[in-house]
Amino acid sequence: MATDQAQSDASEGDTYDQFEARVRRISNVGNAAGILRWDQEVVMPDEGTPARAQQLSTLSSLSHELLTADETGALLDELESSDLEGDRAAVVREVRRQYDRETSVPQDLVEEISATASNAHPKWKQAKADDDFEHFAPTLEQLVDLKREYAEHIDPDADPYAVLFADYEPYIDLETAERVLERLREELVPLIDAIDDSDADLATDAFAGAFDDDDQEALARDVLDSLGYDWDRGRLDTAPHPFSSGTQFDARVTTRFEEDDLLGSITSTIHEFGHANYTLGLPDEGYGTPLGEARDLSVHESQSRLWENHVGRSRPFWEHFLPIARERFPELADVTPAEAYEAANQVHDDNLIRVEADELTYHLHIVIRFEIERDLIRGDLAVEDVPDVWNDKYEEYLGVRPETDAEGCLQDIHWSHGDFGYFSTYSLGSVLAAQLYAAAEADRGAFDDEIREGEFDELNGWLRENVHQHGKRYVTPDLIERATDEELTADHFLEYVTSKYGELYDLEDY
Amino acid sequence: MATDQAQSDASEGDTYDQFEARVRRISNVGNAAGILRWDQEVVMPDEGTPARAQQLSTLSSLSHELLTADETGALLDELESSDLEGDRAAVVREVRRQYDRETSVPQDLVEEISATASNAHPKWKQAKADDDFEHFAPTLEQLVDLKREYAEHIDPDADPYAVLFADYEPYIDLETAERVLERLREELVPLIDAIDDSDADLATDAFAGAFDDDDQEALARDVLDSLGYDWDRGRLDTAPHPFSSGTQFDARVTTRFEEDDLLGSITSTIHEFGHANYTLGLPDEGYGTPLGEARDLSVHESQSRLWENHVGRSRPFWEHFLPIARERFPELADVTPAEAYEAANQVHDDNLIRVEADELTYHLHIVIRFEIERDLIRGDLAVEDVPDVWNDKYEEYLGVRPETDAEGCLQDIHWSHGDFGYFSTYSLGSVLAAQLYAAAEADRGAFDDEIREGEFDELNGWLRENVHQHGKRYVTPDLIERATDEELTADHFLEYVTSKYGELYDLEDY
């Protein structure tokens, strides 16, 4: 018996090794594609696109073929029938999920969606430029239909929007997301109204002026230095749409500079730092498997928002950072930390554009998109009705009505990519950021004094220990529960914003 | 019959399409790897290596598997049994050659060579640092043995050195290379002796001084502008060992700057421009197949050397370019074009180091390496005897004897990579550059006046038409014959150098 067991263990070991080698290949192809995309956004010459598109398409199809090969399925079956535990079981769980999804959708449909989206992108761009929703509507309808078909292949019995949502957030139920978003809507609408009615006079022009690009870049490097970014495993570049990407060995940040928006480049750099810092906290030895990969979009966004908002928009941060900023920009000599703090936290209740929104109104932009795309995908809303519904919701939730579709339902690129189900992860990320920050402070005490001294090791240490080092070891609800002793809740976010903005805007009932 | 023929053509078409799709995939994987290598040399953070090594290894094995798959062999067999002609036949020829080589070498041996070379590199580095050949000798012997074994798998009846040479230069016979190199040795040794004896006093310090890096970079951009580099399909960066890489859509140049070597950065930039300019001349529609890929190392090197030497070290070039250089570096105000020309063509007959050699002595450095590695691989020379033979040859050919192995047989990295057979393509490239330049002038008239005006379109047009646009359509001897009406010959190179240096050094018999 003992011998049989040993043999069975050895054979399980061989199978697992084969399986892991396969998983590493897939991961390496994906990471190579990541470098090609970074290159395309950051350094590729303008006319490189035709070749790059073919290179990326080849890598993507190779990765798909490796994942969906019969051999992968056989290895998964075999491993699942043995008694895997712990890390190995987690790797099998993650690959199984991906395998099931990719094998259930016919490759023809995937290619049709991809081709339709390629075609949709210029149509959307034109429609936005011309403020002409009709020009985009037929393609949008096609994409909605194709994505419903896609969802049906994955699970014909499920709510198709829940299936699409799971592409971005596989382990959080759509019901949880809906519950959180509804709560945000219920609580934020009156809070923003109260701010709108407030007479408080914030120092909103602390960063008014024209700021040189090179100096802004030097300051962005100061920000990253100050937060403890590891330059031996990263770099800073500019990109039209800032992003971060990479692996634990090489996690790069991009940002952008606009002459009249110094504050925007600072907060955007801190945001991208948060993403890269998560990636850098993944264990080296897990590289190439889910154990060395970040959890999904909401958790990733929790890291960028924690640093951007809970650190970068805090009063102590500006006490620490303003003197550094003044060295690059002597014109800030008369700005006080309190003024910088107020400028970084101004609420724009009349803003129509999501990407320009503040920490509060942002979530209403998300709620509106979430409700609309959910209804579209469920078949409860016709494409032609999107502009009116969009505008009505803006009026209802934000008290402002877009005058054009260009600044209304055509503003975001996502739907033209066929991305439905993505937006809510931004808000879930904010909510989780507040929950994690509260848990970290409960564990380690308030970080204010450290932030004021420019010390971030204690906070980052907690994040490394409770979030980063686990990679995809735990499914998201378990990761959250282990880190915070609670399930995902909007409580901490709402507590944070009511306390912060109640004080900033001198609100009676907050 | 007519119908049968039509069906057979249609089926040949389908087979060819399948084949081409396969070839494009392989090419895209290779080009993706090229981007990853560029990234590694130019922008990757220091600690990114472990992940990058895995990514490159995965892409390399995927490419190998796609190429050597049974399906590739079956498609090749089927296409070869049909009556392919022209471009399609050329694509099949090139892929067949690669397929035969890669399928004939066991993958275990390829991996053993790769692992041994990885291990050899630090040993070589240490040996060079310590001037201790013994430290490197056992690994060198291993690599020699492994590469002999490798050659035997490809063709057990052939001279193993000819087989290795064909890895870099598949269509030029080793006999041709030997003939050319022997001729260079015979003619250059007395020419260099005559220069050594000459009393001519060249203006060798025209570029003495300290030159700022940023200004050098600006001047390197001026050089590329001036030569007509297409910035929409390229970029300039710095790298410790300058190279160029990419495709016809995106061919990048790197260079380096040393404070005391302005001339070096200019000539090195022109050299890399020549490589990139060849790549940019490949036809767009051929991307992804051999028709859109450059011919092999000698032809590539002919392009870099044509621009570096025949253009960049010419008197008219300095008449054109010196005023541009003076704008960046006012300290060059008193330098004349004649002095710049002399400085750019100084012969260092006492130099021991290949990468610091001039246009003449360079080839004797190559001849020595060629003779030694050929004898090593053929088993006619023992590894332990390499240092003595090396030093004897330097004394005989160049009249200078290395005092250490660090500045002798340990100076170059190539053998530590297991690269045997590579060096001679540098000299073949120079020889071919002169042959092409002579043919272009025979066709279009001397380019001196145009170069003096900074006009390079006529020369480049000839190269595009006669070399670049063909990609791998013709095997190298055919390409050379079509472009120059001759087979590869050292005549033009020798005519060029005897005329140029005879005049520069005032040599009686030249």
XYZ file of N, CA and C in Angstrom, chain A residues 366-469:
312
model
N -20.008 55.500 -13.063
C -19.910 54.030 -13.201
C -21.280 53.378 -13.069
N -22.048 53.804 -12.076
C -23.384 53.224 -11.858
C -24.213 53.350 -13.135
N -24.154 54.511 -13.770
C -24.940 54.736 -14.990
C -24.528 53.760 -16.095
N -23.234 53.608 -16.313
C -22.771 52.677 -17.343
C -23.156 51.240 -17.000
N -22.990 50.907 -15.739
C -23.323 49.551 -15.288
C -24.785 49.245 -15.553
N -25.659 50.138 -15.149
C -27.095 49.892 -15.323
C -27.456 49.787 -16.804
N -26.877 50.653 -17.610
C -27.211 50.651 -19.035
C -26.700 49.403 -19.736
N -25.457 49.048 -19.491
C -24.947 47.883 -20.231
C -25.568 46.584 -19.705
N -25.867 46.538 -18.455
C -26.567 45.357 -17.926
C -27.914 45.203 -18.639
N -28.660 46.288 -18.760
C -29.972 46.212 -19.399
C -29.863 45.914 -20.894
N -28.826 46.473 -21.519
C -28.582 46.175 -22.940
C -28.346 44.687 -23.152
N -27.441 44.141 -22.364
C -27.060 42.733 -22.539
C -28.216 41.809 -22.169
N -29.001 42.197 -21.185
C -30.147 41.360 -20.795
C -31.309 41.493 -21.777
N -31.182 42.441 -22.705
C -32.269 42.642 -23.655
C -33.388 43.519 -23.092
N -33.135 44.197 -22.003
C -34.155 45.060 -21.397
C -34.077 46.503 -21.900
N -33.087 46.777 -22.732
C -32.927 48.132 -23.256
C -32.465 48.017 -24.710
N -33.119 48.790 -25.587
C -32.729 48.759 -26.998
C -31.603 49.757 -27.233
N -30.705 49.416 -28.164
C -29.564 50.287 -28.455
C -30.036 51.702 -28.787
N -31.103 51.811 -29.548
C -31.557 53.149 -29.964
C -31.973 54.026 -28.769
N -32.341 53.378 -27.666
C -32.788 54.154 -26.499
C -31.636 54.565 -25.581
N -30.426 54.119 -25.895
C -29.294 54.385 -24.991
C -29.095 55.891 -24.733
N -29.072 56.732 -25.781
C -28.784 58.152 -25.505
C -29.772 58.786 -24.524
N -31.072 58.530 -24.702
C -32.066 59.133 -23.797
C -31.922 58.620 -22.369
N -31.773 57.301 -22.271
C -31.630 56.723 -20.928
C -30.379 57.282 -20.253
N -29.309 57.336 -21.024
C -28.040 57.899 -20.509
C -28.288 59.303 -19.947
N -28.884 60.147 -20.770
C -29.067 61.541 -20.361
C -30.000 61.668 -19.160
N -31.065 60.840 -19.163
C -31.990 60.864 -18.019
C -31.268 60.491 -16.723
N -30.439 59.473 -16.819
C -29.748 59.026 -15.606
C -28.752 60.089 -15.124
N -28.069 60.742 -16.059
C -27.160 61.811 -15.636
C -27.943 62.903 -14.907
N -29.117 63.213 -15.445
C -29.921 64.248 -14.810
C -30.369 63.794 -13.421
N -30.780 62.532 -13.345
C -31.304 62.025 -12.078
C -30.197 61.888 -11.012
N -29.078 61.300 -11.391
C -28.054 60.991 -10.383
C -27.101 62.153 -10.137
N -26.816 62.896 -11.192
C -25.779 63.926 -11.053
C -26.325 65.342 -11.239
N -27.629 65.422 -11.590
C -28.225 66.751 -11.734
C -27.686 67.539 -12.909
N -27.180 66.838 -13.925
C -26.618 67.531 -15.077
C -26.946 66.707 -16.315
N -27.351 67.374 -17.383
C -27.789 66.647 -18.574
C -26.852 66.952 -19.742
N -26.254 65.888 -20.346
C -25.372 66.126 -21.495
C -26.153 66.768 -22.630
N -25.520 67.713 -23.285
C -26.194 68.337 -24.424
C -25.907 67.608 -25.727
N -24.854 66.821 -25.714
C -24.539 66.049 -26.924
C -24.240 64.600 -26.510
N -24.349 63.686 -27.479
C -23.968 62.300 -27.193
C -22.453 62.155 -27.111
N -21.732 63.063 -27.787
C -20.266 63.011 -27.709
C -19.804 63.161 -26.267
N -20.474 64.045 -25.519
C -20.113 64.164 -24.096
C -21.073 63.333 -23.243
N -21.880 62.519 -23.918
C -22.772 61.599 -23.219
C -22.335 60.169 -23.467
N -23.208 59.389 -24.076
C -22.983 57.943 -24.157
C -21.871 57.545 -25.130
N -21.326 58.493 -25.870
C -20.222 58.152 -26.778
C -18.851 58.453 -26.172
N -18.819 58.914 -24.928
C -17.530 59.397 -24.415
C -16.485 58.309 -24.199
N -16.912 57.115 -23.808
C -15.925 56.075 -23.469
C -15.689 55.105 -24.617
N -14.475 54.607 -24.678
C -14.061 53.713 -25.764
C -14.547 52.268 -25.559
N -14.826 51.891 -24.328
C -14.959 50.467 -23.964
C -15.940 49.672 -24.817
N -17.133 50.230 -25.028
C -18.129 49.448 -25.771
C -17.679 49.185 -27.204
N -16.901 50.098 -27.759
C -16.434 49.876 -29.131
C -15.452 48.712 -29.183
N -14.860 48.352 -28.046
C -14.011 47.161 -27.980
C -14.819 45.903 -27.700
N -16.132 46.066 -27.518
C -16.950 44.923 -27.116
C -16.794 44.595 -25.640
N -16.274 45.556 -24.870
C -16.094 45.316 -23.422
C -17.360 45.698 -22.664
N -18.125 44.714 -22.277
C -19.302 44.938 -21.431
C -19.087 44.171 -20.131
N -19.271 44.844 -19.013
C -19.101 44.167 -17.735
C -17.860 44.633 -16.995
N -17.160 45.557 -17.596
C -15.847 45.964 -17.098
C -15.937 47.107 -16.083
N -16.815 48.090 -16.395
C -16.804 49.352 -15.637
C -16.925 49.195 -14.123
N -17.791 48.269 -13.685
C -18.063 48.221 -12.249
C -16.826 47.890 -11.430
N -15.839 47.219 -12.072
C -14.650 46.863 -11.290
C -13.909 48.111 -10.798
N -14.085 49.232 -11.492
C -13.471 50.476 -10.998
C -14.035 50.844 -9.625
N -15.371 50.788 -9.506
C -15.980 51.149 -8.225
C -15.724 50.095 -7.158
N -15.759 48.828 -7.578
C -15.454 47.774 -6.605
C -14.031 47.958 -6.087
N -13.155 48.413 -6.949
C -11.775 48.670 -6.538
C -11.692 49.764 -5.484
N -12.444 50.828 -5.660
C -12.434 51.914 -4.673
C -12.958 51.438 -3.332
N -14.026 50.686 -3.415
C -14.659 50.182 -2.196
C -13.697 49.260 -1.451
N -13.048 48.391 -2.214
C -12.103 47.462 -1.600
C -10.875 48.200 -1.063
N -10.468 49.240 -1.749
C -9.327 50.040 -1.277
C -9.606 50.554 0.137
N -10.799 51.108 0.317
C -11.157 51.658 1.635
C -11.220 50.550 2.681
N -11.743 49.399 2.268
C -11.854 48.276 3.202
C -10.478 47.773 3.613
N -9.574 47.668 2.663
C -8.215 47.213 2.968
C -7.475 48.247 3.817
N -7.643 49.512 3.473
C -6.930 50.551 4.218
C -7.395 50.563 5.675
N -8.702 50.406 5.862
C -9.238 50.361 7.232
C -8.692 49.159 7.991
N -8.623 48.026 7.312
C -8.099 46.827 7.975
C -6.629 46.991 8.316
N -5.877 47.588 7.394
C -4.450 47.807 7.635
C -4.258 48.729 8.835
N -5.075 49.779 8.914
C -4.953 50.686 10.068
C -5.403 50.000 11.362
N -6.420 49.158 11.255
C -6.855 48.412 12.449
C -5.725 47.515 12.948
N -4.977 46.920 12.006
C -3.863 46.031 12.362
C -2.662 46.798 12.881
N -2.299 47.857 12.159
C -0.992 48.478 12.399
C -1.087 49.871 13.000
N -2.299 50.339 13.213
C -2.461 51.714 13.698
C -2.516 52.690 12.527
N -2.968 53.910 12.798
C -3.119 54.907 11.731
C -1.762 55.184 11.076
N -1.774 55.389 9.742
C -0.534 55.615 9.009
C -0.195 57.100 8.862
N -1.051 57.983 9.393
C -0.875 59.410 9.147
C 0.530 59.918 9.463
N 1.023 59.552 10.630
C 2.333 60.078 11.019
C 3.422 59.595 10.059
N 3.311 58.332 9.676
C 4.326 57.805 8.755
C 4.244 58.492 7.398
N 3.028 58.651 6.900
C 2.876 59.295 5.589
C 3.445 60.716 5.644
N 3.187 61.388 6.763
C 3.706 62.745 6.935
C 5.235 62.768 6.871
N 5.860 61.666 7.306
C 7.332 61.562 7.264
C 7.823 60.967 5.941
N 6.880 60.645 5.035
C 7.308 60.005 3.792
C 7.712 58.560 3.990
N 7.149 57.927 5.014
C 7.452 56.514 5.289
C 6.264 55.658 4.872
N 6.482 54.761 3.910
C 5.361 53.957 3.422
C 5.578 52.456 3.620
N 6.679 52.112 4.281
C 7.019 50.691 4.395
C 6.010 49.893 5.206
N 5.494 50.511 6.258
C 4.572 49.799 7.132
C 3.286 49.456 6.361
N 2.749 50.457 5.682
C 1.549 50.236 4.876
C 1.810 49.211 3.781
N 2.916 49.402 3.070
C 3.206 48.488 1.972
C 3.484 47.087 2.485
N 4.125 46.997 3.636
C 4.377 45.697 4.241
C 3.077 44.947 4.506
N 2.092 45.687 4.998
C 0.795 45.051 5.267
C 0.158 44.563 3.965
N 0.247 45.386 2.931
C -0.335 45.002 1.627
C 0.399 43.799 1.042
N 1.722 43.814 1.133
C 2.503 42.671 0.653
C 2.044 41.391 1.349
N 1.944 41.485 2.667
C 1.643 40.299 3.464
C 0.218 39.799 3.235
N -0.715 40.738 3.127
C -2.119 40.332 3.100
C -2.723 40.237 1.703
N -2.103 40.872 0.760
C -2.667 40.849 -0.607
C -1.637 40.340 -1.630
N -0.543 41.095 -1.795
C 0.341 40.866 -2.941
C 0.935 39.461 -2.992
N 1.495 39.032 -1.871
C 2.264 37.782 -1.899
C 1.427 36.563 -2.276
